[in-house]
PDB file of C-alpha atoms and ligand atoms in Angstrom:
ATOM      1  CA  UNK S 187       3.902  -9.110  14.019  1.00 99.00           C
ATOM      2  CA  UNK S 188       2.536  -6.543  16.622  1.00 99.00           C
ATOM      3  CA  UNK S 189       6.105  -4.927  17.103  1.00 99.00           C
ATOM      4  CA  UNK S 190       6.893  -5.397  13.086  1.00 99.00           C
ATOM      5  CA  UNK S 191       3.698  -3.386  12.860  1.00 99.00           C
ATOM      6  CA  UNK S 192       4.335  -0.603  14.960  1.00 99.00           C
ATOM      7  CA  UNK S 193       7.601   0.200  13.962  1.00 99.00           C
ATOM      8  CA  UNK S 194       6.821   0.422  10.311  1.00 99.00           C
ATOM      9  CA  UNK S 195       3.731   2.456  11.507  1.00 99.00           C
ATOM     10  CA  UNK S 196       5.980   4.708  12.923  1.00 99.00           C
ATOM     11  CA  UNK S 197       8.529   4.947  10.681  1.00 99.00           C
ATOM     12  CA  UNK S 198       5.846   6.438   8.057  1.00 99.00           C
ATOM     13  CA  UNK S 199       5.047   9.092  10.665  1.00 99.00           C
ATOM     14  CA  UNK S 200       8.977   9.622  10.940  1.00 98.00           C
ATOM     15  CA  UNK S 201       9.212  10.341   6.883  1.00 98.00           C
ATOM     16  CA  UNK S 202       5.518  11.867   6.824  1.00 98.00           C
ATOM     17  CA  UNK S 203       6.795  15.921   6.833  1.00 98.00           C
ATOM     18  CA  UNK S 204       9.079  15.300   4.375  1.00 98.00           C
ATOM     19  CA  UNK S 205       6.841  14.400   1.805  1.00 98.00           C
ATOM     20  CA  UNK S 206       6.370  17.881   0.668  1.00 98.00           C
ATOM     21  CA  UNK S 207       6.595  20.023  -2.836  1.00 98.00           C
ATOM     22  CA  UNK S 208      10.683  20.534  -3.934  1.00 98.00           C
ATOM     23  CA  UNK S 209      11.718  16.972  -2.150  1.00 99.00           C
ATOM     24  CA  UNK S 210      13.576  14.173  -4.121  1.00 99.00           C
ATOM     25  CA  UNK S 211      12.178  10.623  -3.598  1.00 99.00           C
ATOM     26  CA  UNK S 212      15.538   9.619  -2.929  1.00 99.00           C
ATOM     27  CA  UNK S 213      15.517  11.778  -0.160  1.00 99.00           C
ATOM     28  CA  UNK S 214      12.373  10.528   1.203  1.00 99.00           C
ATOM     29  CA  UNK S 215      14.143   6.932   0.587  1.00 99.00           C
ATOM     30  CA  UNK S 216      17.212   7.759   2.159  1.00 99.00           C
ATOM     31  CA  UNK S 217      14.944   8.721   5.444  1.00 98.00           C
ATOM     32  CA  UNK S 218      13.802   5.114   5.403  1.00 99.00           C
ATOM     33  CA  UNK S 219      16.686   3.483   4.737  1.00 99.00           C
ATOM     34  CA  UNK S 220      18.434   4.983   7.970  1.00 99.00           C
ATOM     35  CA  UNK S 221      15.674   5.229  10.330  1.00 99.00           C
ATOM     36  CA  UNK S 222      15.275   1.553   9.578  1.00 99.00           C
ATOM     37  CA  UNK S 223      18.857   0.215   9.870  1.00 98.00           C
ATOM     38  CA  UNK S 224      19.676   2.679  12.811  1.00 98.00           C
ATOM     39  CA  UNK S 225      16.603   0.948  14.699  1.00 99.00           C
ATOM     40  CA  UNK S 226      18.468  -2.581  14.356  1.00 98.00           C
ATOM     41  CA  UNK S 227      15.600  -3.387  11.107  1.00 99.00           C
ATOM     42  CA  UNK S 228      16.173  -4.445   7.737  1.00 99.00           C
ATOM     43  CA  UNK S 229      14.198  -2.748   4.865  1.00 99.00           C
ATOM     44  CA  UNK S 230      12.142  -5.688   3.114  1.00 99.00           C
ATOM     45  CA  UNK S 231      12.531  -3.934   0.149  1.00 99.00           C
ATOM     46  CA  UNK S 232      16.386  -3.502  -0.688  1.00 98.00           C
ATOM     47  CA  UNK S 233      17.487  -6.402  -2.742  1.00 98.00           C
ATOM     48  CA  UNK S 234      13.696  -7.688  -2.940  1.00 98.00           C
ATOM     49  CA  UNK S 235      14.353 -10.553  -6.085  1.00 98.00           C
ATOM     50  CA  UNK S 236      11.852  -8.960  -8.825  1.00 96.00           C
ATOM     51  CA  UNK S 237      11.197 -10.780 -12.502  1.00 95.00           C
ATOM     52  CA  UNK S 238      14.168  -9.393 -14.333  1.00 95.00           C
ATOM     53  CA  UNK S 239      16.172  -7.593 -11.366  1.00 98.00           C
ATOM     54  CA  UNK S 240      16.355  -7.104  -7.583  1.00 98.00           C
ATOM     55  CA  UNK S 241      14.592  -3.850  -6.379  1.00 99.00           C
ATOM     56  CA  UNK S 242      17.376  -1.366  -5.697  1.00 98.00           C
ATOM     57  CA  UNK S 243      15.977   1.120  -3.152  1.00 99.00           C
ATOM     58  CA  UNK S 244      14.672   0.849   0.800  1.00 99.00           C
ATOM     59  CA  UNK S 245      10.696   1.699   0.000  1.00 99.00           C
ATOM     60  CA  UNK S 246       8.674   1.943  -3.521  1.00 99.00           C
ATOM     61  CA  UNK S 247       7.740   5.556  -4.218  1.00 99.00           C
ATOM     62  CA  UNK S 248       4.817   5.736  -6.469  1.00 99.00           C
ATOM     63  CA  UNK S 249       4.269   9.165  -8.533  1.00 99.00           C
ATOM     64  CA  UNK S 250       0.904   9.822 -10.204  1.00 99.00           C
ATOM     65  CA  UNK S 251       0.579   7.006 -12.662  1.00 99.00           C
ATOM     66  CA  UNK S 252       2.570   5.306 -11.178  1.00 99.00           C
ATOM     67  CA  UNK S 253       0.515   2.586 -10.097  1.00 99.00           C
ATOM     68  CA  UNK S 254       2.703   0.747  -7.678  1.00 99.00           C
ATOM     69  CA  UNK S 255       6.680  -0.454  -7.099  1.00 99.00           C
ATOM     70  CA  UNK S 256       7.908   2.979  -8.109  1.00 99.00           C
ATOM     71  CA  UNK S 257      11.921   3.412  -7.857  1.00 99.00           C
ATOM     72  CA  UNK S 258      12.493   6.506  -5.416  1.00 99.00           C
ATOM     73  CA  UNK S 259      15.220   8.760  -7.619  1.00 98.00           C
ATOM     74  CA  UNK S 260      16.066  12.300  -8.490  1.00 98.00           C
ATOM     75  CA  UNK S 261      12.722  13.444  -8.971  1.00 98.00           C
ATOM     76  CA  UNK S 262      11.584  16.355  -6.878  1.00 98.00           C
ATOM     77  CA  UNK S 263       7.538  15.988  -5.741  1.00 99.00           C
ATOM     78  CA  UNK S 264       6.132  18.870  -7.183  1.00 98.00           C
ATOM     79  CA  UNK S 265       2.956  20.356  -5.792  1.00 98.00           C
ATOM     80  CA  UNK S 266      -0.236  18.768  -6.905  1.00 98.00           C
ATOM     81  CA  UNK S 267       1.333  15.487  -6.950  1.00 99.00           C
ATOM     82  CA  UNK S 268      -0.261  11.981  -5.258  1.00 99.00           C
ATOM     83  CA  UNK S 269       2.588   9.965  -4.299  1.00 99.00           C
ATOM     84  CA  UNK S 270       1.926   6.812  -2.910  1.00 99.00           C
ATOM     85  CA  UNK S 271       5.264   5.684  -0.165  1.00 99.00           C
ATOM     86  CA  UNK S 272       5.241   1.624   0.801  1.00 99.00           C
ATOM     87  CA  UNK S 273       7.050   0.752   3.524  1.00 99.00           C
ATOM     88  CA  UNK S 274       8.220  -2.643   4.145  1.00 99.00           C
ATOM     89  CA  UNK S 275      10.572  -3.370   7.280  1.00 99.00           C
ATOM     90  CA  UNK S 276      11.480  -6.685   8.685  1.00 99.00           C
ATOM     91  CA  UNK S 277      12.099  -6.719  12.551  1.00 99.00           C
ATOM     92  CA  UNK S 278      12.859  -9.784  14.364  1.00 98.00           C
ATOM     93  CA  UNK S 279      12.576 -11.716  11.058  1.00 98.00           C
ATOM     94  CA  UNK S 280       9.002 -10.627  10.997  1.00 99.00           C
ATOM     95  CA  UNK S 281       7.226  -8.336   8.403  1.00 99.00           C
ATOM     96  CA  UNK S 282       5.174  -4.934   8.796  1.00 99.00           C
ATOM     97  CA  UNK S 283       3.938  -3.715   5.078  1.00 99.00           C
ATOM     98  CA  UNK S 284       2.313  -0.438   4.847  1.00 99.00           C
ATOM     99  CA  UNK S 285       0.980   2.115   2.152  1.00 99.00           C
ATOM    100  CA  UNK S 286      -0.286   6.050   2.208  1.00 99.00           C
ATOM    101  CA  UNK S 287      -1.150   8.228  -0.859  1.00 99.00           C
ATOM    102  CA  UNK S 288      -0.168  11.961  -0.008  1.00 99.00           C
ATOM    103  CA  UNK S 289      -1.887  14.854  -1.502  1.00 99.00           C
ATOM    104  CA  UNK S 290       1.836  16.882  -2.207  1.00 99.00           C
ATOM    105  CA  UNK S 291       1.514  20.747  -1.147  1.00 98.00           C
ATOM    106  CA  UNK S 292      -1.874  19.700   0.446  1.00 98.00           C
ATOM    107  CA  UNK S 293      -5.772  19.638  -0.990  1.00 98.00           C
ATOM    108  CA  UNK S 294      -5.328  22.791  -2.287  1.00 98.00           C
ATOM    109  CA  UNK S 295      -2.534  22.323  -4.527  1.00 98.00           C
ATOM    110  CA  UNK S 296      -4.486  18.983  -5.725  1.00 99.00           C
ATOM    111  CA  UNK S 297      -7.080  18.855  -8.457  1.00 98.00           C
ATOM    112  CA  UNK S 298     -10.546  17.694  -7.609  1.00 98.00           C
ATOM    113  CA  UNK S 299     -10.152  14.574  -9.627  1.00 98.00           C
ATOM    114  CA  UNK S 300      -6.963  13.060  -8.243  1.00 98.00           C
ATOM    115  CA  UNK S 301      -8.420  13.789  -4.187  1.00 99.00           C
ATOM    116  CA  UNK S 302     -11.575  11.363  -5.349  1.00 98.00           C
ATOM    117  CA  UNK S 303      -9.337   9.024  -6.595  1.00 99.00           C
ATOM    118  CA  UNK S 304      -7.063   9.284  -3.226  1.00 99.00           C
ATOM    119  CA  UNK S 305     -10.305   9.089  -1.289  1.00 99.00           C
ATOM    120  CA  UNK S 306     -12.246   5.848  -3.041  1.00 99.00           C
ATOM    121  CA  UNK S 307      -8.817   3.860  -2.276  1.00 99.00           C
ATOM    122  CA  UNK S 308      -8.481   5.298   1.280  1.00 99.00           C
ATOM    123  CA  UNK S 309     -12.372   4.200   1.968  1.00 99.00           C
ATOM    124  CA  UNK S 310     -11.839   0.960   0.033  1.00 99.00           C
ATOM    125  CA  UNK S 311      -9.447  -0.190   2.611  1.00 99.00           C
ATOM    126  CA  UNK S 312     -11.182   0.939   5.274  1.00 99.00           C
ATOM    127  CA  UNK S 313     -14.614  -0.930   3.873  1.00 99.00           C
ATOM    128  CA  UNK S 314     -13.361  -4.029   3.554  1.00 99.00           C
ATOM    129  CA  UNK S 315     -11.457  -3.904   7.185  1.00 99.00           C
ATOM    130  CA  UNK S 316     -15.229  -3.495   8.458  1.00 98.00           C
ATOM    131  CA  UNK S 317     -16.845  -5.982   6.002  1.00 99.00           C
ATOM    132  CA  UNK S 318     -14.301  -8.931   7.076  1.00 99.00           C
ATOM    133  CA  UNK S 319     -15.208 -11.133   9.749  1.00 99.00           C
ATOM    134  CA  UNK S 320     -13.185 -14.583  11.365  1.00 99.00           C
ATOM    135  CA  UNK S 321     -13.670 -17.536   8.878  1.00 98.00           C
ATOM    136  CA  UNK S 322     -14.684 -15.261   6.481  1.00 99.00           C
ATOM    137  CA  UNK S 323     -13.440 -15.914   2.537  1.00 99.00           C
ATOM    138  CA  UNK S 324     -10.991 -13.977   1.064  1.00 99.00           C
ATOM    139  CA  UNK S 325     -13.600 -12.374  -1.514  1.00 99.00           C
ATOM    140  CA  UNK S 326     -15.520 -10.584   1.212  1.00 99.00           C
ATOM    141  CA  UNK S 327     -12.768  -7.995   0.525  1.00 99.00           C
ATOM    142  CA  UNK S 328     -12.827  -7.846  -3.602  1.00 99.00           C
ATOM    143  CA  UNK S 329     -16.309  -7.817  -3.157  1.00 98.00           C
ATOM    144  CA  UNK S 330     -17.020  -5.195  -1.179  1.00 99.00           C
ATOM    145  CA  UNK S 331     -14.130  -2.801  -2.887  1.00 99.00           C
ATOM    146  CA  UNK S 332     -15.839  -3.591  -6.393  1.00 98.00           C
ATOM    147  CA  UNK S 333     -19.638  -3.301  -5.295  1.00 98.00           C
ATOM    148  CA  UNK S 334     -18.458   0.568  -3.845  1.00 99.00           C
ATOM    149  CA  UNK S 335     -16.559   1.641  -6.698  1.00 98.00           C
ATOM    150  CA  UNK S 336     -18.875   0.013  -9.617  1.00 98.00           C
ATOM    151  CA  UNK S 337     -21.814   1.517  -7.558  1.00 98.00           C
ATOM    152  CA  UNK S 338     -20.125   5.412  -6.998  1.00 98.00           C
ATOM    153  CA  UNK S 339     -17.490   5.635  -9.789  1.00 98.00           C
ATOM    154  CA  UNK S 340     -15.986   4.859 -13.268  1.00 96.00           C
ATOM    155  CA  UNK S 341     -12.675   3.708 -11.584  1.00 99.00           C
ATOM    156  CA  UNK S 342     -10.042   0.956 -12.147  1.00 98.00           C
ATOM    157  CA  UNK S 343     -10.039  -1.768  -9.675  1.00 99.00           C
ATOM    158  CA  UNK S 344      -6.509  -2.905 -10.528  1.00 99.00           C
ATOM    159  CA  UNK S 345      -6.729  -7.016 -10.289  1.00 98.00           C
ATOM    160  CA  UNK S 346      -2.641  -7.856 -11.744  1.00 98.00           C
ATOM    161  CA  UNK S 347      -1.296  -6.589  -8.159  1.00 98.00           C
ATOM    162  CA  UNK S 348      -2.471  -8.090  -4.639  1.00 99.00           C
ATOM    163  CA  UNK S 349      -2.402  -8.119  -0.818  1.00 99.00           C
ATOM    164  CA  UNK S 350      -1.395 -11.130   0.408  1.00 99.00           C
ATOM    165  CA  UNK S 351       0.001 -13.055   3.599  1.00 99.00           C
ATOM    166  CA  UNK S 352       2.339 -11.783   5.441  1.00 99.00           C
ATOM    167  CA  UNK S 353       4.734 -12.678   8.275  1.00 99.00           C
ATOM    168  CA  UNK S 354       8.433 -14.548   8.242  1.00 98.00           C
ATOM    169  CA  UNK S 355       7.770 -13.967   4.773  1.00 98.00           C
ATOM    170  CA  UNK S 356       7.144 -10.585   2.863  1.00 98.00           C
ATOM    171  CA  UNK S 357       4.834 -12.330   0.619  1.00 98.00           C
ATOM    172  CA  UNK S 358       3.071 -15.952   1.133  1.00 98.00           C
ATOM    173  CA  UNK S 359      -0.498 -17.410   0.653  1.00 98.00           C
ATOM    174  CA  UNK S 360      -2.611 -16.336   0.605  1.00 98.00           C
ATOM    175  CA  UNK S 361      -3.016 -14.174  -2.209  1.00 98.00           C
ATOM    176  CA  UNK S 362      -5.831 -11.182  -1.262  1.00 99.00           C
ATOM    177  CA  UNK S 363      -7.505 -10.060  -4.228  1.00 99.00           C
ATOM    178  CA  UNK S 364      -8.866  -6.699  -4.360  1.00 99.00           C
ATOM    179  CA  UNK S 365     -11.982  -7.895  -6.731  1.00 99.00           C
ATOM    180  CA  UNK S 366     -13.291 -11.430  -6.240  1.00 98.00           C
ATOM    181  CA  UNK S 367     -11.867 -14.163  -7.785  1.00 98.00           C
ATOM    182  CA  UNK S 368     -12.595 -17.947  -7.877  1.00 98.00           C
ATOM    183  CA  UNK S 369      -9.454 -19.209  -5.805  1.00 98.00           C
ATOM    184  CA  UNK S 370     -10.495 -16.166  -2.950  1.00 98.00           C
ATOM    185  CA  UNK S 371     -13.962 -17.407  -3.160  1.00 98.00           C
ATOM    186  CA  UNK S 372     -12.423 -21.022  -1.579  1.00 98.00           C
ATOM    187  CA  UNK S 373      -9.714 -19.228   0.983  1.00 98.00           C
ATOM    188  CA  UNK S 374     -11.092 -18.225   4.457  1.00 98.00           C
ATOM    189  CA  UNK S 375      -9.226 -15.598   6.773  1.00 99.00           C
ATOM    190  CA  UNK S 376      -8.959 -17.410  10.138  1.00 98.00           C
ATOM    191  CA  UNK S 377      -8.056 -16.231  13.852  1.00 98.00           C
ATOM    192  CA  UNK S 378      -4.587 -16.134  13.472  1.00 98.00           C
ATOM    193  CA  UNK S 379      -3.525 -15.513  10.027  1.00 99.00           C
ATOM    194  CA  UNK S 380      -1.784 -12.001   8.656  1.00 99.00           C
ATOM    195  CA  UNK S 381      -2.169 -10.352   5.683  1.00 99.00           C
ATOM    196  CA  UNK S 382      -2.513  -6.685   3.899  1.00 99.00           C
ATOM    197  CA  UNK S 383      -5.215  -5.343   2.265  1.00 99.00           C
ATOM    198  CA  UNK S 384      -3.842  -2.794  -0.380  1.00 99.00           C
ATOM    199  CA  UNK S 385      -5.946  -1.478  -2.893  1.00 99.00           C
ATOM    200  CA  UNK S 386      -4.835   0.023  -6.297  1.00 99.00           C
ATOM    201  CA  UNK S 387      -7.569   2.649  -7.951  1.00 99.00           C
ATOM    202  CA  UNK S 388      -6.698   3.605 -10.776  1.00 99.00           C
ATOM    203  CA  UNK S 389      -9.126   6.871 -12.492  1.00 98.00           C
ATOM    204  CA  UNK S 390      -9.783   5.152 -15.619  1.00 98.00           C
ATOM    205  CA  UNK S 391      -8.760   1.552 -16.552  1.00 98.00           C
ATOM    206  CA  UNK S 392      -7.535  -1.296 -14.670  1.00 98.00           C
ATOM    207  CA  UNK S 393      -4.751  -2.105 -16.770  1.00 98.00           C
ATOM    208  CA  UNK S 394      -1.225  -1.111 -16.114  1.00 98.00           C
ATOM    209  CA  UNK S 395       2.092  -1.862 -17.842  1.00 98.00           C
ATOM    210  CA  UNK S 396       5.404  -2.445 -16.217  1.00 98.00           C
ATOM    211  CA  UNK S 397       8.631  -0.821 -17.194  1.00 98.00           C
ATOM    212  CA  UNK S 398      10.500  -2.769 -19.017  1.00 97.00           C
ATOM    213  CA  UNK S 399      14.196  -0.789 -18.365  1.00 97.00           C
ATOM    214  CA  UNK S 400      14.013  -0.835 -14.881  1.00 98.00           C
ATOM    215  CA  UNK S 401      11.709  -4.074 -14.348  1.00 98.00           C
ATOM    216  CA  UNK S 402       9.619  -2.242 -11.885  1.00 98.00           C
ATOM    217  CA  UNK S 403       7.662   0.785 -12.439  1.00 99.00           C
ATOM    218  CA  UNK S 404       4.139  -0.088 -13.002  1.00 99.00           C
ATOM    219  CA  UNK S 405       2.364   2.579 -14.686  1.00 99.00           C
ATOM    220  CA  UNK S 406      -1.376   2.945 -15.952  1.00 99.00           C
ATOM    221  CA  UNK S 407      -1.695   1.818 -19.524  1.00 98.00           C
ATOM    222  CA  UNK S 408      -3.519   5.290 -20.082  1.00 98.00           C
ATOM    223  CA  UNK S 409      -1.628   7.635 -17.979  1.00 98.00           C
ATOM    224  CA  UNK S 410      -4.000   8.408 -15.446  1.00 98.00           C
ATOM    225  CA  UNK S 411      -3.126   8.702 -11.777  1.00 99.00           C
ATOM    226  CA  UNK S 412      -3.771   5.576  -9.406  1.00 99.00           C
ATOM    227  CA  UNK S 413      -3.642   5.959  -5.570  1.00 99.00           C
ATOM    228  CA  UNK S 414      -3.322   3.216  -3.014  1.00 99.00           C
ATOM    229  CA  UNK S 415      -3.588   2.305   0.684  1.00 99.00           C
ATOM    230  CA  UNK S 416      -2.094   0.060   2.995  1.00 99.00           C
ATOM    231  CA  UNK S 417      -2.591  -1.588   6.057  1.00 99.00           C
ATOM    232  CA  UNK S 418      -0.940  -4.955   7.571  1.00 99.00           C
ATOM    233  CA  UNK S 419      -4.368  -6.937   9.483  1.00 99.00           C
ATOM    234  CA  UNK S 420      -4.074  -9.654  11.860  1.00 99.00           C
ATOM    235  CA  UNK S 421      -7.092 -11.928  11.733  1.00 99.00           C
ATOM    236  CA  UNK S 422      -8.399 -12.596  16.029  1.00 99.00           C
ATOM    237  CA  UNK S 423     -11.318 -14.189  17.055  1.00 98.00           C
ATOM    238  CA  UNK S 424     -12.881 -10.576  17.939  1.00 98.00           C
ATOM    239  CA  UNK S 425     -12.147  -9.718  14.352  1.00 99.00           C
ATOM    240  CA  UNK S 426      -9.593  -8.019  12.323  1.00 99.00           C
ATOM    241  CA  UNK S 427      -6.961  -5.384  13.952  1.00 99.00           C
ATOM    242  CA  UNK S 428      -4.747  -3.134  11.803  1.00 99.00           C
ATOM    243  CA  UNK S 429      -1.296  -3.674  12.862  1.00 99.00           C
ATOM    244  CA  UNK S 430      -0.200  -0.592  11.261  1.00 99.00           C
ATOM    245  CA  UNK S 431      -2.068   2.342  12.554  1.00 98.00           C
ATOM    246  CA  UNK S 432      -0.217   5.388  12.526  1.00 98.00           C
ATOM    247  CA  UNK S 433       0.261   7.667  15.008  1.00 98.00           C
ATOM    248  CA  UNK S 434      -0.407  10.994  12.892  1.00 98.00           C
ATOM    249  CA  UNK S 435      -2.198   9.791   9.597  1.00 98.00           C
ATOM    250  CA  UNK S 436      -5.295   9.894   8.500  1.00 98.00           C
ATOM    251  CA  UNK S 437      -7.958   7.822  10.462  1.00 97.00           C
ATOM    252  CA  UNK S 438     -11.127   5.548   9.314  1.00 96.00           C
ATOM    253  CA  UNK S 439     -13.625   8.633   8.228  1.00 97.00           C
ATOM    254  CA  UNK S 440     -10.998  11.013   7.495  1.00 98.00           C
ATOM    255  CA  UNK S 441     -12.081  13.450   4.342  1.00 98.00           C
ATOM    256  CA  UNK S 442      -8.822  14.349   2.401  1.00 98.00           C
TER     257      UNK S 442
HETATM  258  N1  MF3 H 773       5.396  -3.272  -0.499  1.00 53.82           N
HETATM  259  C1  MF3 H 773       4.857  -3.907  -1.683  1.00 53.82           C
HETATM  260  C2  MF3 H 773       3.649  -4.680  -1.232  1.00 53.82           C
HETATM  261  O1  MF3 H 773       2.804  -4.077  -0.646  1.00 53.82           O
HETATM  262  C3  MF3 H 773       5.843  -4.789  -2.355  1.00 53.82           C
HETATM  263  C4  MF3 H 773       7.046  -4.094  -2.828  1.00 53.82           C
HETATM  264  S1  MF3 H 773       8.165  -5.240  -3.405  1.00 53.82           S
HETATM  265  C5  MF3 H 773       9.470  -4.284  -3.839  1.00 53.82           C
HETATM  266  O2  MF3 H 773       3.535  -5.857  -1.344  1.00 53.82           O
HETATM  267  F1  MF3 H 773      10.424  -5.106  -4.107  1.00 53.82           F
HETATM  268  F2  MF3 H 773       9.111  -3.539  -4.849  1.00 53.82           F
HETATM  269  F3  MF3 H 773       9.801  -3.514  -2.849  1.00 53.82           F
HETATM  270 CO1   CO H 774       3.493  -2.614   0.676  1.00 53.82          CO
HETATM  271 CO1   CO H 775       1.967  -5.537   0.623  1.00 53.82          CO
END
């Protein structure tokens, strides 16, 4: 899981300068798709089995209100974008899952609203890395991402999409809520286990909708933009350790 982790890690600092004002996602896609097969690694998310139809691309490119599972495509980024790229690769039949929003053509091209939004997820990961301890329940983490953003903003928690355990397979119990829930009240993390922590903000409500021609694109129900973070955590006895730390992205603290 350590080596799964890493070399997703990297491969988001590999695609990181090309996620940049006039670039298609397909491009960006493309990038993954290569890096990962030329490395000897299968992209988890090519031919991932969906509701209605597999997933057809290497990594989920999601644009604005795009909440999450966006198709990469044709569309160029365009500056003042958020554009969330989730990387899944498989290496030695193990899993590395990893999220970053990017602020396209930089802070300055972004309005005010959309960086807070970018921030509160960025800091709700973070938070809930520091508030979870060995043995702890799974709510520790929906807990502490709803106390910060009922306490400091009006945003979405999104509750329809989850983190959840990771390892041979891309997605297995348990399921990691990102607001507490009555079965994640009664599941403990333990020295050991793996699992992401991913949460979905969205800048006004919670709800999203998902497309029903391509079966994937989740959008927000009232077209406001959503951001999200990633990280793949191993559970020790010390406490939790982020299996996906980048190289050249933004660290615990950073202000976007
Ligand atoms: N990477 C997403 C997650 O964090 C899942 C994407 S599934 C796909 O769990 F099929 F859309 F790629
Ligand atoms: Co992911
Ligand atoms: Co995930």
């Amino acid at each position: 899981m350590r080596q799964a982790g890493r070399f997703n890690a990297r491969l988001m600092d590999e695609l990181r300068p090309h996620v940049k004002p006039g670039v298609k996602t397909a491009t960006i896609d493309k990038l993954v798709h290569d890096f990962t097969v030329d490395h000897g690694h299968i992209p988890a998310c090519l031919g991932y089995p969906g509701e209605s139809t597999p997933f057809p691309k290497s990594c989920c490119i999601s644009v604005n209100d795009v909440v999450c599972h966006g198709i990469p495509g044709q569309n160029e980024l365009r500056p003042g974008d958020i554009v969330n790229v989730d990387l899944t690769s498989i290496v030695d039949g193990w899993h590395g899952d990893q999220s970053e929003t990017f602020l396209v053509g930089g802070r300055e091209a972004v309005a005010e609203d959309s960086i807070k939004i970018v921030q509160c997820a960025f800091d709700c990961l973070y938070l809930a890395i520091d508030a979870i301890y060995p043995g702890c329940t799974v709510s520790v983490i929906g807990q502490t991402i709803v106390s910060y953003v009922s306490e400091n903003f009006g945003y979405g928690v999104v509750d329809k999409y989850v983190g959840h355990g990771i390892g041979q397979k891309f997605h297995q119990r348990p399921n990691i809520p990102h607001v507490p829930t009555r079965q994640s009240r009664q599941e403990r993390l333990h020295p050991g286990m793996c699992f992401t922590i991913e949460p979905m903000i969205n800048g006004g409500s919670p709800e999203s909708m998902c497309d029903r021609k391509d079966g994937w694109t989740v959008r927000t129900i009232d077209r406001q933009v959503s951001a999200q973070f990633e990280h793949t955590i191993l559970m020790t006895e010390q406490g939790p350790e982020i299996l996906t730390s980048t190289q050249h992205g933004p660290e615990p603290g950073h202000i976007f």
